[in-house]
Amino acid sequence: MPRLLLDKEKCLENIGRMAEKAGQNKLSFRPHFKTHQSATIGNWFRDFGVNRITVSSFEMASYFAAAGWKDILVAFPFNPESLHLLNGMPGNCRISILLDHPGALPFLEGVRRSIDFYIDIDSGYRRTGIRAEDPASIQRLLDAAQSNGRLAFRGFYCHAGHSYKAPGREQLEAIHRKATGDLQQLKQQFTHLHPRALYGDTPGCSLQEDFTGIDEITPGNFVFYDLTQHALGSCTLDQIAVALECTVTGLYPERGQVLVHGGSVHFSKESLAIGNRTIYGRLASMEAGKWHIPPAETYVTTLSQEHGILEGFGIHKSHKSRDWNLSPVTHAGLPERIRIGEKLHILPVHSCLAADLMKSYHTLGGEIITTIHS
Amino acid sequence: MPRLLLDKEKCLENIGRMAEKAGQNKLSFRPHFKTHQSATIGNWFRDFGVNRITVSSFEMASYFAAAGWKDILVAFPFNPESLHLLNGMPGNCRISILLDHPGALPFLEGVRRSIDFYIDIDSGYRRTGIRAEDPASIQRLLDAAQSNGRLAFRGFYCHAGHSYKAPGREQLEAIHRKATGDLQQLKQQFTHLHPRALYGDTPGCSLQEDFTGIDEITPGNFVFYDLTQHALGSCTLDQIAVALECTVTGLYPERGQVLVHGGSVHFSKESLAIGNRTIYGRLASMEAGKWHIPPAETYVTTLSQEHGILEGFGIHKSHKSRDWNLSPVTHAGLPERIRIGEKLHILPVHSCLAADLMKSYHTLGGEIITTIHS
């Protein structure tokens, strides 16, 4: 069975770097724990002064509350069927939810504890949230929420997830500038309520420097990073802290390909476009108990339920970034130097989904780390 | 939390239809259990005379052996790290493995029981297998395997998975004709070894009528079917036996969209192209305790870790199948007639992956069915 290896050292460096950036910018740091979903890894954040967290479901909130976290934001428009989980959360745990529509309020009449809420703001992602340009809807939601004395408005939350589809650095910066500007403006418009501004996807928090108007950042993926983040420029390949360890079970020299036991139930079907190719992972090389990124680029190019096909490419990278040409190079000799039974190490395209599927981690030091799914 | 609903009646009909087809064509029926991964659902096959099964890993083989199955094919090029699981299988369970390369044989020297093997044949899929046109490599593998007295050659196995990318019925039939022809020819070339021919992806076994030369079929997905199979013509929408039940948590009338709590950790990131759109699921309507397929086509068009966005489309289908045009129709009024807290029922693009992620089933009759992951 494939295993998900974790380089704890890189992971701690990733946490430390983000905590330091938050500190330098005088931002509260409320990391999103949906990426690792692990109480053990969660504990590593405490040494960096973290005492508040973000999750994406009340199942995760319950799990991390049991692990001792006392300030948890469930960053998902409130799901009415979670009411019993919300009411079951420990009394000494501060709970915040997201709202973006008055339709959720009737369900919250059943809440038996005080909770904070943030209004989800859409700065252009068009997934959830009230559009930043629509303060009237924000006011209507605030008015409607006022009848419930257990709900306290605390501020605005914005996830600018369209950053993941930004074609380049300039667009990434424009998304960041608009989102932080939107939040700043809303804070002014609703200044009498003293709203706080919560913000921060991993690309924005990794790449940008100006967080004017933001009070708290909530990135998640940075704890591991992955090939998607590398393609966006959020991290170097060396900062990616997880790799799937898969056994070679087939060699196909005539087409320059290798089969590993590792498929969509391990990597997830999340893909990345590299030039004209769709890829699901990139081969690293294991030396002296750590993985390294070889200059030769070898990718997982086909994925079915339990099968992964790797092939090597000649990469011709032009001066413009993201303007790549890939052509298969059988002379890379991939199947010639790899043997059946050998273990290969592959960086995932999307570490959150791979971690969710793999359900546990194996550190390079030999420790097994459990998750909510273990 | 989303739940995976199972219409047991449809599921039993799907099993019955495939068992009947196998019987009519005098084919042994060895269904692939990787789709459902459930001992309970496995048991339903026994009433249709099934006593041999296919799985894709030794973990699954161990699980189904514990559930009483006594003839199991692990249809994956032998993974050397599974040797201890292979040796731990019950002595009264007949085990078959796949081989396509002599490089796996040294690891099988450690096998402590008799096992059957099939040679994996590549008829054009180019995932695994020895090319059908290369009998010399087949002979070399047979020669190499002969030194291990515990390995008995039983025949050829072919999964023509390129059927999933066939652009139409004619190409599907051509793939089927080549694969069955390849197996027939190999049976003649190696007739002195009395090889059997195992074959059968769900599209081939659902759509084709001529199985000349085939001894045993091994389809898996047909037990549930899904939107991918419907697009290929393998099933009707009414035959799809699983649906994700997701709660509405957001309404966005200005863009004609609805948010459900149901994301890539529930559906998987497997997508389907419908016209110029990429979709991840299709909305069904629940009436009188069963789901139905409304004529209005509403799809999951965006999926992140826990978020799914649904929108309605005006569909203009031309006479040529697969030649569709989709245009958003906000006048479909999706967010107007749907309420926050309502449960929606969504047919998945790939039922195998959704089932693997959801880890259990809820039948329409209220029964909870566990899987290997429960």
Short mmCIF file of N, CA and C in Angstrom, two decimals, chain A residues 1-2 34-35 37 56-60 75-82 100-104 107 120 122 125-131 165 245-255 257 259-262 264-265 268-270 302 304-309 340-343 350 352-353 356-357 359 373, chain B residues 1-2 34-35 37 56-60 75-82 100-104 107 120 122 125-131 165 245-255 257 259-262 264-265 268-270 302 304-309 340-343 350 352-353 356-357 359 373:
data_model
loop_
_atom_site.label_atom_id
_atom_site.label_comp_id
_atom_site.label_asym_id
_atom_site.label_seq_id
_atom_site.Cartn_x
_atom_site.Cartn_y
_atom_site.Cartn_z
N MET A 1 0.85 -1.21 0.00
CA MET A 1 0.00 0.00 0.00
C MET A 1 0.88 1.25 0.00
N PRO A 2 0.49 2.23 -0.79
CA PRO A 2 1.23 3.50 -0.75
C PRO A 2 1.18 4.10 0.66
N LYS A 34 -7.76 22.09 7.75
CA LYS A 34 -8.36 21.09 6.85
C LYS A 34 -7.30 20.38 6.03
N THR A 35 -6.12 21.00 5.86
CA THR A 35 -5.08 20.38 5.05
C THR A 35 -4.53 19.13 5.74
N GLN A 37 -5.55 17.83 8.98
CA GLN A 37 -6.59 17.09 9.70
C GLN A 37 -6.02 16.17 10.79
N SER A 56 -13.04 23.28 8.26
CA SER A 56 -14.08 23.44 7.25
C SER A 56 -15.36 22.65 7.54
N SER A 57 -15.42 21.98 8.68
CA SER A 57 -16.66 21.28 9.03
C SER A 57 -16.74 21.15 10.55
N PHE A 58 -17.95 20.91 11.05
CA PHE A 58 -18.10 20.73 12.50
C PHE A 58 -17.54 19.39 12.96
N GLU A 59 -17.43 18.41 12.04
CA GLU A 59 -16.76 17.16 12.40
C GLU A 59 -15.30 17.47 12.77
N MET A 60 -14.64 18.28 11.93
CA MET A 60 -13.25 18.67 12.24
C MET A 60 -13.19 19.53 13.50
N ALA A 75 -15.00 27.61 8.79
CA ALA A 75 -15.03 28.52 7.64
C ALA A 75 -15.80 27.89 6.48
N PHE A 76 -17.10 27.73 6.72
CA PHE A 76 -17.99 27.16 5.70
C PHE A 76 -19.37 27.72 6.02
N PRO A 77 -20.12 28.22 5.01
CA PRO A 77 -21.45 28.75 5.33
C PRO A 77 -22.23 27.74 6.17
N PHE A 78 -22.75 28.18 7.29
CA PHE A 78 -23.28 27.27 8.31
C PHE A 78 -24.20 26.20 7.72
N ASN A 79 -23.87 24.94 7.99
CA ASN A 79 -24.66 23.81 7.53
C ASN A 79 -25.66 23.44 8.63
N PRO A 80 -26.97 23.67 8.37
CA PRO A 80 -27.97 23.47 9.42
C PRO A 80 -27.93 22.09 10.08
N GLU A 81 -27.50 21.07 9.33
CA GLU A 81 -27.49 19.74 9.95
C GLU A 81 -26.36 19.59 10.96
N SER A 82 -25.51 20.61 11.09
CA SER A 82 -24.42 20.57 12.07
C SER A 82 -24.83 21.12 13.43
N ASP A 100 -23.59 33.86 5.10
CA ASP A 100 -23.68 34.74 3.93
C ASP A 100 -25.11 34.90 3.43
N HIS A 101 -26.09 34.36 4.20
CA HIS A 101 -27.48 34.41 3.74
C HIS A 101 -28.40 34.31 4.96
N PRO A 102 -29.45 35.12 4.99
CA PRO A 102 -30.37 35.06 6.15
C PRO A 102 -31.09 33.71 6.25
N GLY A 103 -31.10 32.93 5.16
CA GLY A 103 -31.79 31.63 5.16
C GLY A 103 -31.24 30.65 6.17
N ALA A 104 -30.01 30.90 6.65
CA ALA A 104 -29.43 29.98 7.64
C ALA A 104 -29.89 30.32 9.06
N PHE A 107 -32.40 28.20 11.45
CA PHE A 107 -31.82 26.98 12.03
C PHE A 107 -31.01 27.32 13.29
N ASP A 120 -19.23 36.13 5.35
CA ASP A 120 -18.39 35.65 4.26
C ASP A 120 -18.51 36.66 3.11
N ASP A 122 -17.44 37.85 -0.79
CA ASP A 122 -17.00 37.41 -2.11
C ASP A 122 -16.30 38.58 -2.80
N TYR A 125 -14.18 35.52 -6.23
CA TYR A 125 -14.03 34.08 -6.41
C TYR A 125 -15.34 33.48 -6.93
N ARG A 126 -16.49 34.04 -6.49
CA ARG A 126 -17.81 33.56 -6.89
C ARG A 126 -18.06 32.13 -6.45
N ARG A 127 -17.61 31.76 -5.26
CA ARG A 127 -17.95 30.46 -4.69
C ARG A 127 -18.99 30.68 -3.61
N THR A 128 -18.61 31.37 -2.54
CA THR A 128 -19.56 31.70 -1.48
C THR A 128 -19.40 33.18 -1.15
N GLY A 129 -20.28 33.67 -0.28
CA GLY A 129 -20.11 35.02 0.23
C GLY A 129 -21.04 36.04 -0.41
N ILE A 130 -21.21 37.14 0.33
CA ILE A 130 -21.93 38.30 -0.20
C ILE A 130 -20.91 39.15 -0.95
N ARG A 131 -21.29 39.61 -2.12
CA ARG A 131 -20.34 40.41 -2.91
C ARG A 131 -19.93 41.65 -2.13
N LYS A 165 -6.45 30.14 -9.85
CA LYS A 165 -6.57 30.12 -11.32
C LYS A 165 -5.90 31.33 -11.97
N GLU A 245 4.81 7.51 -1.17
CA GLU A 245 5.75 6.43 -1.42
C GLU A 245 4.97 5.29 -2.07
N CYS A 246 5.34 4.95 -3.31
CA CYS A 246 4.60 3.95 -4.08
C CYS A 246 5.56 2.91 -4.63
N THR A 247 5.11 1.67 -4.68
CA THR A 247 5.95 0.58 -5.18
C THR A 247 5.78 0.40 -6.69
N VAL A 248 6.91 0.20 -7.37
CA VAL A 248 6.88 -0.06 -8.81
C VAL A 248 6.38 -1.48 -9.05
N THR A 249 5.37 -1.62 -9.91
CA THR A 249 4.87 -2.96 -10.21
C THR A 249 4.84 -3.25 -11.71
N GLY A 250 5.32 -2.32 -12.54
CA GLY A 250 5.34 -2.59 -13.98
C GLY A 250 6.34 -1.71 -14.69
N LEU A 251 6.99 -2.25 -15.74
CA LEU A 251 7.98 -1.53 -16.53
C LEU A 251 7.60 -1.65 -18.00
N TYR A 252 7.53 -0.53 -18.70
CA TYR A 252 7.11 -0.53 -20.11
C TYR A 252 8.12 0.28 -20.92
N PRO A 253 9.32 -0.32 -21.14
CA PRO A 253 10.40 0.43 -21.78
C PRO A 253 10.04 0.93 -23.17
N GLU A 254 9.20 0.18 -23.90
CA GLU A 254 8.90 0.58 -25.28
C GLU A 254 8.15 1.90 -25.34
N ARG A 255 7.45 2.24 -24.24
CA ARG A 255 6.80 3.55 -24.20
C ARG A 255 7.38 4.44 -23.08
N GLN A 257 7.63 4.13 -19.90
CA GLN A 257 6.73 4.32 -18.76
C GLN A 257 6.94 3.28 -17.67
N LEU A 259 4.88 1.67 -14.08
CA LEU A 259 3.63 1.60 -13.31
C LEU A 259 3.96 1.56 -11.83
N VAL A 260 3.24 2.37 -11.03
CA VAL A 260 3.33 2.23 -9.58
C VAL A 260 1.96 1.89 -9.02
N HIS A 261 1.97 1.22 -7.85
CA HIS A 261 0.73 1.02 -7.11
C HIS A 261 0.47 2.32 -6.36
N GLY A 262 -0.38 3.13 -6.93
CA GLY A 262 -0.70 4.46 -6.40
C GLY A 262 -1.63 5.11 -7.40
N SER A 264 -5.89 7.04 -8.06
CA SER A 264 -6.74 8.18 -7.67
C SER A 264 -7.29 8.01 -6.26
N VAL A 265 -7.31 6.81 -5.69
CA VAL A 265 -7.73 6.66 -4.29
C VAL A 265 -6.57 6.99 -3.34
N SER A 268 -5.72 11.41 -5.29
CA SER A 268 -6.90 12.16 -5.74
C SER A 268 -6.75 12.42 -7.23
N LYS A 269 -7.86 12.78 -7.85
CA LYS A 269 -7.83 13.04 -9.29
C LYS A 269 -7.46 14.49 -9.61
N GLU A 270 -6.99 15.25 -8.61
CA GLU A 270 -6.61 16.64 -8.87
C GLU A 270 -5.41 16.66 -9.82
N THR A 302 -0.87 9.41 -15.96
CA THR A 302 -2.15 8.69 -16.04
C THR A 302 -2.43 8.13 -14.66
N SER A 304 -5.48 5.79 -12.63
CA SER A 304 -6.80 5.19 -12.45
C SER A 304 -6.92 4.78 -10.99
N GLN A 305 -7.93 3.98 -10.64
CA GLN A 305 -8.23 3.81 -9.21
C GLN A 305 -7.00 3.44 -8.37
N GLU A 306 -6.23 2.44 -8.82
CA GLU A 306 -5.04 2.04 -8.03
C GLU A 306 -3.75 2.13 -8.85
N HIS A 307 -3.85 2.52 -10.12
CA HIS A 307 -2.69 2.54 -11.01
C HIS A 307 -2.21 3.97 -11.24
N GLY A 308 -0.88 4.15 -11.20
CA GLY A 308 -0.27 5.41 -11.63
C GLY A 308 0.81 5.13 -12.65
N ILE A 309 0.80 5.88 -13.76
CA ILE A 309 1.82 5.71 -14.80
C ILE A 309 2.74 6.93 -14.77
N ILE A 340 11.23 -3.38 -10.65
CA ILE A 340 9.99 -3.80 -9.99
C ILE A 340 10.28 -4.05 -8.51
N GLY A 341 9.39 -3.59 -7.66
CA GLY A 341 9.58 -3.75 -6.21
C GLY A 341 10.22 -2.55 -5.56
N GLU A 342 10.82 -1.68 -6.38
CA GLU A 342 11.46 -0.46 -5.87
C GLU A 342 10.39 0.51 -5.38
N LYS A 343 10.72 1.31 -4.36
CA LYS A 343 9.78 2.32 -3.90
C LYS A 343 10.14 3.68 -4.51
N HIS A 350 -2.05 18.06 -5.14
CA HIS A 350 -2.87 18.74 -4.13
C HIS A 350 -2.73 17.99 -2.80
N CYS A 352 -3.75 18.60 0.26
CA CYS A 352 -4.93 18.48 1.11
C CYS A 352 -5.70 17.20 0.77
N LEU A 353 -5.93 16.97 -0.53
CA LEU A 353 -6.72 15.81 -0.94
C LEU A 353 -5.95 14.51 -0.76
N ASP A 356 -6.13 13.71 2.91
CA ASP A 356 -7.48 13.23 3.25
C ASP A 356 -7.64 11.76 2.86
N LEU A 357 -7.12 11.40 1.69
CA LEU A 357 -7.25 10.02 1.21
C LEU A 357 -6.34 9.06 1.96
N LYS A 359 -5.03 9.24 5.05
CA LYS A 359 -5.54 9.02 6.41
C LYS A 359 -4.47 8.94 7.50
N HIS A 373 -9.24 10.71 10.23
CA HIS A 373 -9.72 9.52 9.52
C HIS A 373 -9.05 8.22 9.95
N MET B 1 -23.01 16.21 7.30
CA MET B 1 -22.12 15.45 6.41
C MET B 1 -22.90 14.81 5.26
N PRO B 2 -22.35 14.87 4.07
CA PRO B 2 -22.99 14.18 2.94
C PRO B 2 -23.08 12.68 3.23
N LYS B 34 -13.91 -3.84 -6.58
CA LYS B 34 -13.27 -2.57 -6.20
C LYS B 34 -14.27 -1.42 -6.20
N THR B 35 -15.37 -1.56 -6.95
CA THR B 35 -16.34 -0.47 -7.02
C THR B 35 -17.05 -0.29 -5.68
N GLN B 37 -16.55 -2.32 -2.69
CA GLN B 37 -15.66 -2.57 -1.54
C GLN B 37 -16.42 -2.93 -0.26
N SER B 56 -8.68 -5.30 -6.62
CA SER B 56 -7.50 -4.62 -7.18
C SER B 56 -6.33 -4.51 -6.20
N SER B 57 -6.47 -5.08 -5.00
CA SER B 57 -5.34 -5.06 -4.07
C SER B 57 -5.46 -6.26 -3.12
N PHE B 58 -4.35 -6.61 -2.49
CA PHE B 58 -4.40 -7.72 -1.53
C PHE B 58 -5.11 -7.32 -0.24
N GLU B 59 -5.16 -6.00 0.05
CA GLU B 59 -5.95 -5.55 1.20
C GLU B 59 -7.42 -5.91 0.96
N MET B 60 -7.92 -5.63 -0.26
CA MET B 60 -9.30 -6.01 -0.60
C MET B 60 -9.47 -7.52 -0.62
N ALA B 75 -6.52 -8.28 -9.66
CA ALA B 75 -6.26 -7.84 -11.03
C ALA B 75 -5.39 -6.59 -11.05
N PHE B 76 -4.16 -6.77 -10.61
CA PHE B 76 -3.18 -5.69 -10.59
C PHE B 76 -1.82 -6.37 -10.70
N PRO B 77 -0.91 -5.86 -11.58
CA PRO B 77 0.41 -6.51 -11.68
C PRO B 77 1.00 -6.69 -10.28
N PHE B 78 1.39 -7.91 -9.95
CA PHE B 78 1.73 -8.28 -8.57
C PHE B 78 2.64 -7.25 -7.91
N ASN B 79 2.18 -6.76 -6.75
CA ASN B 79 2.94 -5.78 -5.97
C ASN B 79 3.76 -6.55 -4.94
N PRO B 80 5.11 -6.56 -5.10
CA PRO B 80 5.96 -7.38 -4.23
C PRO B 80 5.73 -7.15 -2.74
N GLU B 81 5.34 -5.94 -2.35
CA GLU B 81 5.17 -5.70 -0.92
C GLU B 81 3.91 -6.38 -0.38
N SER B 82 3.11 -6.99 -1.26
CA SER B 82 1.90 -7.71 -0.82
C SER B 82 2.17 -9.17 -0.48
N ASP B 100 2.89 -9.34 -15.76
CA ASP B 100 3.18 -8.86 -17.11
C ASP B 100 4.67 -8.64 -17.33
N HIS B 101 5.50 -9.05 -16.34
CA HIS B 101 6.94 -8.78 -16.45
C HIS B 101 7.70 -9.79 -15.58
N PRO B 102 8.79 -10.36 -16.10
CA PRO B 102 9.54 -11.34 -15.30
C PRO B 102 10.15 -10.72 -14.04
N GLY B 103 10.24 -9.40 -13.98
CA GLY B 103 10.84 -8.72 -12.82
C GLY B 103 10.10 -8.95 -11.52
N ALA B 104 8.83 -9.41 -11.62
CA ALA B 104 8.06 -9.68 -10.40
C ALA B 104 8.36 -11.07 -9.84
N PHE B 107 10.41 -12.02 -6.47
CA PHE B 107 9.67 -11.78 -5.22
C PHE B 107 8.73 -12.94 -4.91
N ASP B 120 -1.32 -10.52 -18.05
CA ASP B 120 -2.04 -9.29 -18.36
C ASP B 120 -1.70 -8.91 -19.80
N ASP B 122 -2.17 -6.29 -23.08
CA ASP B 122 -2.48 -4.92 -23.49
C ASP B 122 -2.99 -4.95 -24.92
N TYR B 125 -4.85 -0.26 -24.55
CA TYR B 125 -5.07 0.71 -23.47
C TYR B 125 -3.76 1.39 -23.08
N ARG B 126 -2.65 0.63 -23.18
CA ARG B 126 -1.31 1.14 -22.82
C ARG B 126 -1.22 1.56 -21.36
N ARG B 127 -1.85 0.80 -20.46
CA ARG B 127 -1.67 1.05 -19.04
C ARG B 127 -0.77 -0.04 -18.49
N THR B 128 -1.24 -1.28 -18.52
CA THR B 128 -0.41 -2.41 -18.09
C THR B 128 -0.52 -3.50 -19.16
N GLY B 129 0.29 -4.55 -18.99
CA GLY B 129 0.15 -5.72 -19.84
C GLY B 129 1.21 -5.83 -20.91
N ILE B 130 1.37 -7.07 -21.38
CA ILE B 130 2.23 -7.33 -22.54
C ILE B 130 1.37 -7.12 -23.79
N ARG B 131 1.93 -6.44 -24.77
CA ARG B 131 1.15 -6.17 -25.98
C ARG B 131 0.71 -7.47 -26.63
N LYS B 165 -12.41 6.27 -23.09
CA LYS B 165 -12.11 7.49 -23.86
C LYS B 165 -12.62 7.38 -25.30
N GLU B 245 -26.22 12.53 -1.05
CA GLU B 245 -27.19 13.42 -0.41
C GLU B 245 -26.41 14.53 0.28
N CYS B 246 -26.63 15.76 -0.17
CA CYS B 246 -25.87 16.92 0.32
C CYS B 246 -26.83 18.01 0.75
N THR B 247 -26.46 18.73 1.79
CA THR B 247 -27.31 19.80 2.31
C THR B 247 -26.96 21.14 1.65
N VAL B 248 -28.00 21.88 1.29
CA VAL B 248 -27.81 23.22 0.72
C VAL B 248 -27.38 24.18 1.83
N THR B 249 -26.27 24.90 1.61
CA THR B 249 -25.82 25.87 2.62
C THR B 249 -25.63 27.26 2.04
N GLY B 250 -25.92 27.45 0.75
CA GLY B 250 -25.78 28.79 0.17
C GLY B 250 -26.63 28.96 -1.07
N LEU B 251 -27.16 30.17 -1.27
CA LEU B 251 -27.99 30.49 -2.44
C LEU B 251 -27.44 31.74 -3.10
N TYR B 252 -27.20 31.70 -4.39
CA TYR B 252 -26.61 32.83 -5.11
C TYR B 252 -27.45 33.12 -6.35
N PRO B 253 -28.64 33.70 -6.14
CA PRO B 253 -29.58 33.89 -7.25
C PRO B 253 -29.01 34.74 -8.39
N GLU B 254 -28.15 35.70 -8.06
CA GLU B 254 -27.64 36.60 -9.11
C GLU B 254 -26.79 35.85 -10.13
N ARG B 255 -26.22 34.72 -9.71
CA ARG B 255 -25.49 33.90 -10.69
C ARG B 255 -26.16 32.53 -10.89
N GLN B 257 -26.82 30.08 -8.90
CA GLN B 257 -26.07 28.97 -8.31
C GLN B 257 -26.49 28.67 -6.88
N LEU B 259 -25.02 26.45 -3.32
CA LEU B 259 -23.89 25.78 -2.68
C LEU B 259 -24.39 24.60 -1.87
N VAL B 260 -23.75 23.45 -2.02
CA VAL B 260 -24.04 22.32 -1.12
C VAL B 260 -22.77 21.96 -0.35
N HIS B 261 -22.98 21.39 0.85
CA HIS B 261 -21.85 20.80 1.56
C HIS B 261 -21.60 19.44 0.94
N GLY B 262 -20.65 19.38 0.05
CA GLY B 262 -20.30 18.18 -0.71
C GLY B 262 -19.20 18.59 -1.67
N SER B 264 -14.76 17.75 -3.08
CA SER B 264 -13.90 16.74 -3.69
C SER B 264 -13.53 15.62 -2.71
N VAL B 265 -13.68 15.84 -1.39
CA VAL B 265 -13.46 14.74 -0.45
C VAL B 265 -14.70 13.84 -0.35
N SER B 268 -15.00 13.04 -5.19
CA SER B 268 -13.72 12.92 -5.91
C SER B 268 -13.66 14.01 -6.96
N LYS B 269 -12.48 14.25 -7.47
CA LYS B 269 -12.29 15.29 -8.47
C LYS B 269 -12.51 14.76 -9.89
N GLU B 270 -13.05 13.55 -10.02
CA GLU B 270 -13.30 13.01 -11.37
C GLU B 270 -14.36 13.87 -12.05
N THR B 302 -18.55 23.29 -10.01
CA THR B 302 -17.33 23.67 -9.30
C THR B 302 -17.27 22.84 -8.03
N SER B 304 -14.66 22.25 -4.61
CA SER B 304 -13.43 22.35 -3.84
C SER B 304 -13.53 21.37 -2.67
N GLN B 305 -12.62 21.46 -1.69
CA GLN B 305 -12.53 20.35 -0.73
C GLN B 305 -13.88 19.96 -0.13
N GLU B 306 -14.67 20.93 0.36
CA GLU B 306 -15.96 20.60 0.97
C GLU B 306 -17.13 21.32 0.28
N HIS B 307 -16.84 22.13 -0.72
CA HIS B 307 -17.86 22.94 -1.38
C HIS B 307 -18.22 22.36 -2.75
N GLY B 308 -19.53 22.32 -3.04
CA GLY B 308 -19.98 22.00 -4.39
C GLY B 308 -20.94 23.07 -4.87
N ILE B 309 -20.74 23.57 -6.09
CA ILE B 309 -21.63 24.59 -6.65
C ILE B 309 -22.46 23.96 -7.77
N ILE B 340 -32.08 26.89 1.89
CA ILE B 340 -30.97 26.49 2.75
C ILE B 340 -31.47 25.43 3.74
N GLY B 341 -30.67 24.41 3.95
CA GLY B 341 -31.04 23.32 4.85
C GLY B 341 -31.70 22.15 4.13
N GLU B 342 -32.11 22.38 2.88
CA GLU B 342 -32.73 21.32 2.08
C GLU B 342 -31.66 20.30 1.68
N LYS B 343 -32.08 19.04 1.55
CA LYS B 343 -31.13 18.02 1.09
C LYS B 343 -31.32 17.79 -0.41
N HIS B 350 -18.17 9.45 -11.06
CA HIS B 350 -17.44 8.17 -10.96
C HIS B 350 -17.81 7.51 -9.63
N CYS B 352 -17.16 4.57 -8.34
CA CYS B 352 -16.10 3.85 -7.62
C CYS B 352 -15.39 4.79 -6.65
N LEU B 353 -15.02 5.98 -7.13
CA LEU B 353 -14.26 6.92 -6.30
C LEU B 353 -15.14 7.55 -5.22
N ASP B 356 -15.47 4.95 -2.53
CA ASP B 356 -14.22 4.84 -1.77
C ASP B 356 -14.10 5.98 -0.76
N LEU B 357 -14.49 7.19 -1.16
CA LEU B 357 -14.40 8.35 -0.26
C LEU B 357 -15.47 8.33 0.82
N LYS B 359 -17.15 5.75 2.19
CA LYS B 359 -16.83 4.72 3.19
C LYS B 359 -18.03 3.94 3.72
N HIS B 373 -13.54 0.37 4.36
CA HIS B 373 -13.05 1.60 5.01
C HIS B 373 -13.87 2.01 6.24
#
